[in-house]
Amino acid sequence: MRSSGDSTAGGGPGISPVEGGPYPLHDSAADPFTDTIGYRGPTACAAAGITYRQLDYWARTGLVEPSVRPAYGSGTQRLYSFRDVVVLKIVKRFLDTGVALQNIRAAVQHLRARGFRDLERMTLMSDGATVYECSSPDEVVDLLQGGQGVFGIAVGVVWRDVEAALSQLHGERVDTGETLIGNNPADELARRRRDRAG
């Protein structure tokens, strides 16, 4: 079990922030949706359940930046990856439960450092002061037995929620700019695998 945030609360060691920046939310070799599909700001907002003002503020402050294409002045559209949208929704859930922004920032930096496949199996727990990553049911039980009030976010559930939402919205092919209506990221991955096999 790993923690981020205030290392004195909850007894876990704090995760040191990732140095450098801006921080990509994915490793392009591990993220199958990175280089092909992007989601414009309004689509990312709809799928994550946030306002455009929140999206803009989080991008400007470096909390969650668009990893496919940042805005380059007026007239350009930010493009968020599937994984970016998952992280946006996680940040929203943390804020809704009262986790301090500095602890959310530390948790986001930790998520950025994790492999693409790791996210689906991860549960994030918080007691309000510290965010913990639990990768097994035993770790969740250990944290609950500490006697503090905690809440959890099953990242796999958020992942599936975002996937379902994006399947009803528009995506954009990065290479051609083509708008994909009702794009499901998993369908695009399956198509790319078929194309490589054929």
PDB file of C-alpha atoms in Angstrom:
ATOM      1  CA  MET A   1       0.000   0.000   0.000  1.00  0.00           C
ATOM      2  CA  ARG A   2       1.439   3.340  -1.012  1.00  0.00           C
ATOM      3  CA  SER A   3       0.388   6.762   0.238  1.00  0.00           C
ATOM      4  CA  SER A   4       0.565  10.300  -1.033  1.00  0.00           C
ATOM      5  CA  GLY A   5      -0.001  13.526   0.801  1.00  0.00           C
ATOM      6  CA  ASP A   6       0.732  14.226   4.446  1.00  0.00           C
ATOM      7  CA  SER A   7       3.123  11.477   5.545  1.00  0.00           C
ATOM      8  CA  THR A   8       2.282  12.003   9.207  1.00  0.00           C
ATOM      9  CA  ALA A   9      -1.391  11.129   8.814  1.00  0.00           C
ATOM     10  CA  GLY A  10      -2.293   7.495   8.481  1.00  0.00           C
ATOM     11  CA  GLY A  11       1.224   6.260   9.173  1.00  0.00           C
ATOM     12  CA  GLY A  12       2.222   5.520   5.567  1.00  0.00           C
ATOM     13  CA  PRO A  13       5.309   6.877   3.865  1.00  0.00           C
ATOM     14  CA  GLY A  14       4.607   9.834   1.579  1.00  0.00           C
ATOM     15  CA  ILE A  15       5.231   9.506  -2.127  1.00  0.00           C
ATOM     16  CA  SER A  16       7.729  12.060  -3.263  1.00  0.00           C
ATOM     17  CA  PRO A  17       6.433  14.180  -6.122  1.00  0.00           C
ATOM     18  CA  VAL A  18       7.656  13.368  -9.606  1.00  0.00           C
ATOM     19  CA  GLU A  19      10.281  15.906 -10.650  1.00  0.00           C
ATOM     20  CA  GLY A  20      10.062  17.824 -13.892  1.00  0.00           C
ATOM     21  CA  GLY A  21       7.061  18.659 -15.984  1.00  0.00           C
ATOM     22  CA  PRO A  22       4.724  19.010 -17.624  1.00  0.00           C
ATOM     23  CA  TYR A  23       3.767  15.501 -16.646  1.00  0.00           C
ATOM     24  CA  PRO A  24       2.348  13.221 -19.312  1.00  0.00           C
ATOM     25  CA  LEU A  25      -0.465  11.092 -17.933  1.00  0.00           C
ATOM     26  CA  HIS A  26       0.633   8.098 -19.900  1.00  0.00           C
ATOM     27  CA  ASP A  27       3.503   6.224 -21.387  1.00  0.00           C
ATOM     28  CA  SER A  28       2.728   6.137 -25.091  1.00  0.00           C
ATOM     29  CA  ALA A  29       4.060   2.598 -25.428  1.00  0.00           C
ATOM     30  CA  ALA A  30       1.734   1.387 -22.701  1.00  0.00           C
ATOM     31  CA  ASP A  31      -1.349   3.471 -23.515  1.00  0.00           C
ATOM     32  CA  PRO A  32      -3.105   2.127 -26.603  1.00  0.00           C
ATOM     33  CA  PHE A  33      -5.311   5.205 -27.036  1.00  0.00           C
ATOM     34  CA  THR A  34      -2.619   7.870 -26.741  1.00  0.00           C
ATOM     35  CA  ASP A  35      -1.588   8.576 -30.257  1.00  0.00           C
ATOM     36  CA  THR A  36      -4.816   7.946 -32.126  1.00  0.00           C
ATOM     37  CA  ILE A  37      -7.806   9.431 -30.292  1.00  0.00           C
ATOM     38  CA  GLY A  38      -8.239  12.725 -28.479  1.00  0.00           C
ATOM     39  CA  TYR A  39     -11.219  14.305 -26.764  1.00  0.00           C
ATOM     40  CA  ARG A  40     -11.911  18.034 -26.862  1.00  0.00           C
ATOM     41  CA  GLY A  41     -12.540  19.963 -23.676  1.00  0.00           C
ATOM     42  CA  PRO A  42     -16.364  19.868 -23.747  1.00  0.00           C
ATOM     43  CA  THR A  43     -16.309  16.088 -24.351  1.00  0.00           C
ATOM     44  CA  ALA A  44     -13.796  15.542 -21.527  1.00  0.00           C
ATOM     45  CA  CYS A  45     -15.994  17.664 -19.224  1.00  0.00           C
ATOM     46  CA  ALA A  46     -19.126  15.690 -20.084  1.00  0.00           C
ATOM     47  CA  ALA A  47     -17.421  12.330 -19.528  1.00  0.00           C
ATOM     48  CA  ALA A  48     -15.730  13.400 -16.270  1.00  0.00           C
ATOM     49  CA  GLY A  49     -18.728  15.289 -14.854  1.00  0.00           C
ATOM     50  CA  ILE A  50     -16.894  18.594 -14.443  1.00  0.00           C
ATOM     51  CA  THR A  51     -17.404  22.156 -15.652  1.00  0.00           C
ATOM     52  CA  TYR A  52     -15.326  23.740 -18.390  1.00  0.00           C
ATOM     53  CA  ARG A  53     -14.118  26.282 -15.826  1.00  0.00           C
ATOM     54  CA  GLN A  54     -12.708  23.436 -13.689  1.00  0.00           C
ATOM     55  CA  LEU A  55     -11.084  21.833 -16.737  1.00  0.00           C
ATOM     56  CA  ASP A  56      -9.479  25.109 -17.776  1.00  0.00           C
ATOM     57  CA  TYR A  57      -8.260  25.880 -14.253  1.00  0.00           C
ATOM     58  CA  TRP A  58      -6.784  22.412 -13.764  1.00  0.00           C
ATOM     59  CA  ALA A  59      -4.982  22.647 -17.119  1.00  0.00           C
ATOM     60  CA  ARG A  60      -3.605  26.138 -16.385  1.00  0.00           C
ATOM     61  CA  THR A  61      -2.383  25.137 -12.915  1.00  0.00           C
ATOM     62  CA  GLY A  62      -0.843  21.879 -14.164  1.00  0.00           C
ATOM     63  CA  LEU A  63      -3.120  19.594 -12.135  1.00  0.00           C
ATOM     64  CA  VAL A  64      -4.393  17.695 -15.181  1.00  0.00           C
ATOM     65  CA  GLU A  65      -2.998  18.846 -18.498  1.00  0.00           C
ATOM     66  CA  PRO A  66      -4.129  17.498 -21.863  1.00  0.00           C
ATOM     67  CA  SER A  67      -1.542  14.935 -22.913  1.00  0.00           C
ATOM     68  CA  VAL A  68      -2.595  14.574 -26.561  1.00  0.00           C
ATOM     69  CA  ARG A  69      -2.477  18.267 -27.493  1.00  0.00           C
ATOM     70  CA  PRO A  70      -2.202  21.321 -25.238  1.00  0.00           C
ATOM     71  CA  ALA A  71      -3.750  24.647 -26.251  1.00  0.00           C
ATOM     72  CA  TYR A  72      -1.290  26.803 -28.160  1.00  0.00           C
ATOM     73  CA  GLY A  73      -2.908  30.224 -27.855  1.00  0.00           C
ATOM     74  CA  SER A  74      -6.321  31.141 -29.175  1.00  0.00           C
ATOM     75  CA  GLY A  75      -7.885  28.984 -31.859  1.00  0.00           C
ATOM     76  CA  THR A  76      -6.320  25.671 -30.908  1.00  0.00           C
ATOM     77  CA  GLN A  77      -8.297  22.971 -29.133  1.00  0.00           C
ATOM     78  CA  ARG A  78      -6.917  20.999 -26.229  1.00  0.00           C
ATOM     79  CA  LEU A  79      -7.152  17.250 -26.767  1.00  0.00           C
ATOM     80  CA  TYR A  80      -7.321  14.914 -23.777  1.00  0.00           C
ATOM     81  CA  SER A  81      -6.496  11.213 -23.869  1.00  0.00           C
ATOM     82  CA  PHE A  82      -8.793   8.537 -22.485  1.00  0.00           C
ATOM     83  CA  ARG A  83      -6.526   8.223 -19.474  1.00  0.00           C
ATOM     84  CA  ASP A  84      -6.592  11.996 -18.914  1.00  0.00           C
ATOM     85  CA  VAL A  85     -10.396  11.835 -18.709  1.00  0.00           C
ATOM     86  CA  VAL A  86     -10.202   9.001 -16.158  1.00  0.00           C
ATOM     87  CA  VAL A  87      -7.864  11.134 -14.027  1.00  0.00           C
ATOM     88  CA  LEU A  88     -10.188  14.148 -14.379  1.00  0.00           C
ATOM     89  CA  LYS A  89     -13.068  12.077 -13.007  1.00  0.00           C
ATOM     90  CA  ILE A  90     -10.919  10.800 -10.113  1.00  0.00           C
ATOM     91  CA  VAL A  91      -9.892  14.378  -9.227  1.00  0.00           C
ATOM     92  CA  LYS A  92     -13.569  15.400  -9.244  1.00  0.00           C
ATOM     93  CA  ARG A  93     -14.460  12.567  -6.857  1.00  0.00           C
ATOM     94  CA  PHE A  94     -11.638  13.509  -4.494  1.00  0.00           C
ATOM     95  CA  LEU A  95     -12.719  17.165  -4.475  1.00  0.00           C
ATOM     96  CA  ASP A  96     -16.344  16.189  -3.866  1.00  0.00           C
ATOM     97  CA  THR A  97     -15.300  14.281  -0.732  1.00  0.00           C
ATOM     98  CA  GLY A  98     -13.194  17.121   0.662  1.00  0.00           C
ATOM     99  CA  VAL A  99      -9.644  15.891   0.036  1.00  0.00           C
ATOM    100  CA  ALA A 100      -7.192  18.810   0.097  1.00  0.00           C
ATOM    101  CA  LEU A 101      -5.962  19.959  -3.310  1.00  0.00           C
ATOM    102  CA  GLN A 102      -2.289  19.459  -2.377  1.00  0.00           C
ATOM    103  CA  ASN A 103      -3.007  15.802  -1.572  1.00  0.00           C
ATOM    104  CA  ILE A 104      -4.957  15.400  -4.814  1.00  0.00           C
ATOM    105  CA  ARG A 105      -1.996  16.887  -6.685  1.00  0.00           C
ATOM    106  CA  ALA A 106       0.349  14.348  -5.049  1.00  0.00           C
ATOM    107  CA  ALA A 107      -2.053  11.513  -5.929  1.00  0.00           C
ATOM    108  CA  VAL A 108      -2.272  12.683  -9.563  1.00  0.00           C
ATOM    109  CA  GLN A 109       1.521  12.767  -9.801  1.00  0.00           C
ATOM    110  CA  HIS A 110       1.561   9.217  -8.486  1.00  0.00           C
ATOM    111  CA  LEU A 111      -1.053   8.122 -11.051  1.00  0.00           C
ATOM    112  CA  ARG A 112       1.058   9.656 -13.821  1.00  0.00           C
ATOM    113  CA  ALA A 113       3.958   7.449 -12.817  1.00  0.00           C
ATOM    114  CA  ARG A 114       1.916   4.229 -12.888  1.00  0.00           C
ATOM    115  CA  GLY A 115       1.632   1.973 -15.915  1.00  0.00           C
ATOM    116  CA  PHE A 116      -1.483   2.132 -18.069  1.00  0.00           C
ATOM    117  CA  ARG A 117      -2.636  -1.380 -17.136  1.00  0.00           C
ATOM    118  CA  ASP A 118      -2.057  -0.794 -13.405  1.00  0.00           C
ATOM    119  CA  LEU A 119      -4.791   1.831 -13.190  1.00  0.00           C
ATOM    120  CA  GLU A 120      -7.676  -0.554 -13.871  1.00  0.00           C
ATOM    121  CA  ARG A 121      -6.756  -2.710 -10.861  1.00  0.00           C
ATOM    122  CA  MET A 122      -6.076   0.110  -8.429  1.00  0.00           C
ATOM    123  CA  THR A 123      -8.229   1.329  -5.525  1.00  0.00           C
ATOM    124  CA  LEU A 124      -7.501   4.771  -4.128  1.00  0.00           C
ATOM    125  CA  MET A 125      -8.454   5.271  -0.488  1.00  0.00           C
ATOM    126  CA  SER A 126      -8.376   8.472   1.530  1.00  0.00           C
ATOM    127  CA  ASP A 127      -8.958   9.455   5.124  1.00  0.00           C
ATOM    128  CA  GLY A 128      -9.155  13.095   4.030  1.00  0.00           C
ATOM    129  CA  ALA A 129      -5.537  13.812   4.940  1.00  0.00           C
ATOM    130  CA  THR A 130      -3.720  11.128   2.956  1.00  0.00           C
ATOM    131  CA  VAL A 131      -4.416   9.273  -0.276  1.00  0.00           C
ATOM    132  CA  TYR A 132      -3.439   5.597  -0.356  1.00  0.00           C
ATOM    133  CA  GLU A 133      -3.079   3.233  -3.275  1.00  0.00           C
ATOM    134  CA  CYS A 134      -4.373  -0.237  -2.476  1.00  0.00           C
ATOM    135  CA  SER A 135      -3.707  -3.000  -4.985  1.00  0.00           C
ATOM    136  CA  SER A 136      -5.257  -5.891  -3.062  1.00  0.00           C
ATOM    137  CA  PRO A 137      -8.362  -6.488  -0.921  1.00  0.00           C
ATOM    138  CA  ASP A 138      -6.082  -7.199   2.057  1.00  0.00           C
ATOM    139  CA  GLU A 139      -4.595  -3.704   1.841  1.00  0.00           C
ATOM    140  CA  VAL A 140      -8.088  -2.174   1.810  1.00  0.00           C
ATOM    141  CA  VAL A 141      -9.026  -4.213   4.911  1.00  0.00           C
ATOM    142  CA  ASP A 142      -5.791  -3.174   6.672  1.00  0.00           C
ATOM    143  CA  LEU A 143      -6.583   0.475   6.038  1.00  0.00           C
ATOM    144  CA  LEU A 144     -10.179   0.108   7.241  1.00  0.00           C
ATOM    145  CA  GLN A 145      -8.997  -1.615  10.429  1.00  0.00           C
ATOM    146  CA  GLY A 146      -7.046   1.528  11.316  1.00  0.00           C
ATOM    147  CA  GLY A 147     -10.308   2.869  12.720  1.00  0.00           C
ATOM    148  CA  GLN A 148     -10.340   6.089  10.719  1.00  0.00           C
ATOM    149  CA  GLY A 149     -13.155   7.061   8.404  1.00  0.00           C
ATOM    150  CA  VAL A 150     -12.022   6.407   4.851  1.00  0.00           C
ATOM    151  CA  PHE A 151     -13.568   6.379   1.416  1.00  0.00           C
ATOM    152  CA  GLY A 152     -12.397   4.576  -1.673  1.00  0.00           C
ATOM    153  CA  ILE A 153     -12.370   5.038  -5.421  1.00  0.00           C
ATOM    154  CA  ALA A 154     -12.145   1.844  -7.461  1.00  0.00           C
ATOM    155  CA  VAL A 155     -10.271   3.147 -10.497  1.00  0.00           C
ATOM    156  CA  GLY A 156     -11.562   0.267 -12.648  1.00  0.00           C
ATOM    157  CA  VAL A 157     -15.143   1.412 -12.015  1.00  0.00           C
ATOM    158  CA  VAL A 158     -14.263   5.000 -12.947  1.00  0.00           C
ATOM    159  CA  TRP A 159     -12.480   3.625 -16.023  1.00  0.00           C
ATOM    160  CA  ARG A 160     -15.620   1.778 -17.166  1.00  0.00           C
ATOM    161  CA  ASP A 161     -17.831   4.817 -16.422  1.00  0.00           C
ATOM    162  CA  VAL A 162     -15.614   7.016 -18.584  1.00  0.00           C
ATOM    163  CA  GLU A 163     -15.479   4.392 -21.329  1.00  0.00           C
ATOM    164  CA  ALA A 164     -19.301   4.199 -21.353  1.00  0.00           C
ATOM    165  CA  ALA A 165     -19.643   7.996 -21.402  1.00  0.00           C
ATOM    166  CA  LEU A 166     -17.117   8.446 -24.216  1.00  0.00           C
ATOM    167  CA  SER A 167     -18.842   5.769 -26.295  1.00  0.00           C
ATOM    168  CA  GLN A 168     -21.805   8.179 -26.497  1.00  0.00           C
ATOM    169  CA  LEU A 169     -19.682  11.254 -27.310  1.00  0.00           C
ATOM    170  CA  HIS A 170     -17.351  12.452 -30.074  1.00  0.00           C
ATOM    171  CA  GLY A 171     -13.670  11.635 -30.277  1.00  0.00           C
ATOM    172  CA  GLU A 172     -11.145  12.965 -32.744  1.00  0.00           C
ATOM    173  CA  ARG A 173      -8.501  11.076 -34.658  1.00  0.00           C
ATOM    174  CA  VAL A 174      -5.239  12.841 -33.955  1.00  0.00           C
ATOM    175  CA  ASP A 175      -3.617  11.949 -37.280  1.00  0.00           C
ATOM    176  CA  THR A 176      -6.478  13.038 -39.571  1.00  0.00           C
ATOM    177  CA  GLY A 177      -8.638  15.320 -37.429  1.00  0.00           C
ATOM    178  CA  GLU A 178     -11.628  13.130 -38.321  1.00  0.00           C
ATOM    179  CA  THR A 179     -14.494  13.297 -35.842  1.00  0.00           C
ATOM    180  CA  LEU A 180     -15.511   9.910 -34.485  1.00  0.00           C
ATOM    181  CA  ILE A 181     -19.142   9.827 -33.421  1.00  0.00           C
ATOM    182  CA  GLY A 182     -19.963   7.515 -30.546  1.00  0.00           C
ATOM    183  CA  ASN A 183     -16.352   6.398 -30.346  1.00  0.00           C
ATOM    184  CA  ASN A 184     -15.596   3.609 -27.917  1.00  0.00           C
ATOM    185  CA  PRO A 185     -11.870   3.521 -27.055  1.00  0.00           C
ATOM    186  CA  ALA A 186     -11.966  -0.286 -26.725  1.00  0.00           C
ATOM    187  CA  ASP A 187     -13.430  -0.573 -30.254  1.00  0.00           C
ATOM    188  CA  GLU A 188     -10.604   1.563 -31.626  1.00  0.00           C
ATOM    189  CA  LEU A 189      -8.037  -0.640 -29.895  1.00  0.00           C
ATOM    190  CA  ALA A 190      -9.637  -3.770 -31.388  1.00  0.00           C
ATOM    191  CA  ARG A 191      -9.612  -2.174 -34.857  1.00  0.00           C
ATOM    192  CA  ARG A 192      -5.924  -1.278 -34.558  1.00  0.00           C
ATOM    193  CA  ARG A 193      -5.058  -4.840 -33.513  1.00  0.00           C
ATOM    194  CA  ARG A 194      -6.959  -6.220 -36.524  1.00  0.00           C
ATOM    195  CA  ASP A 195      -5.167  -3.782 -38.840  1.00  0.00           C
ATOM    196  CA  ARG A 196      -1.751  -4.870 -37.534  1.00  0.00           C
ATOM    197  CA  ALA A 197      -2.639  -8.579 -37.823  1.00  0.00           C
ATOM    198  CA  GLY A 198      -3.911  -8.198 -41.393  1.00  0.00           C
TER     199      GLY A 198
END
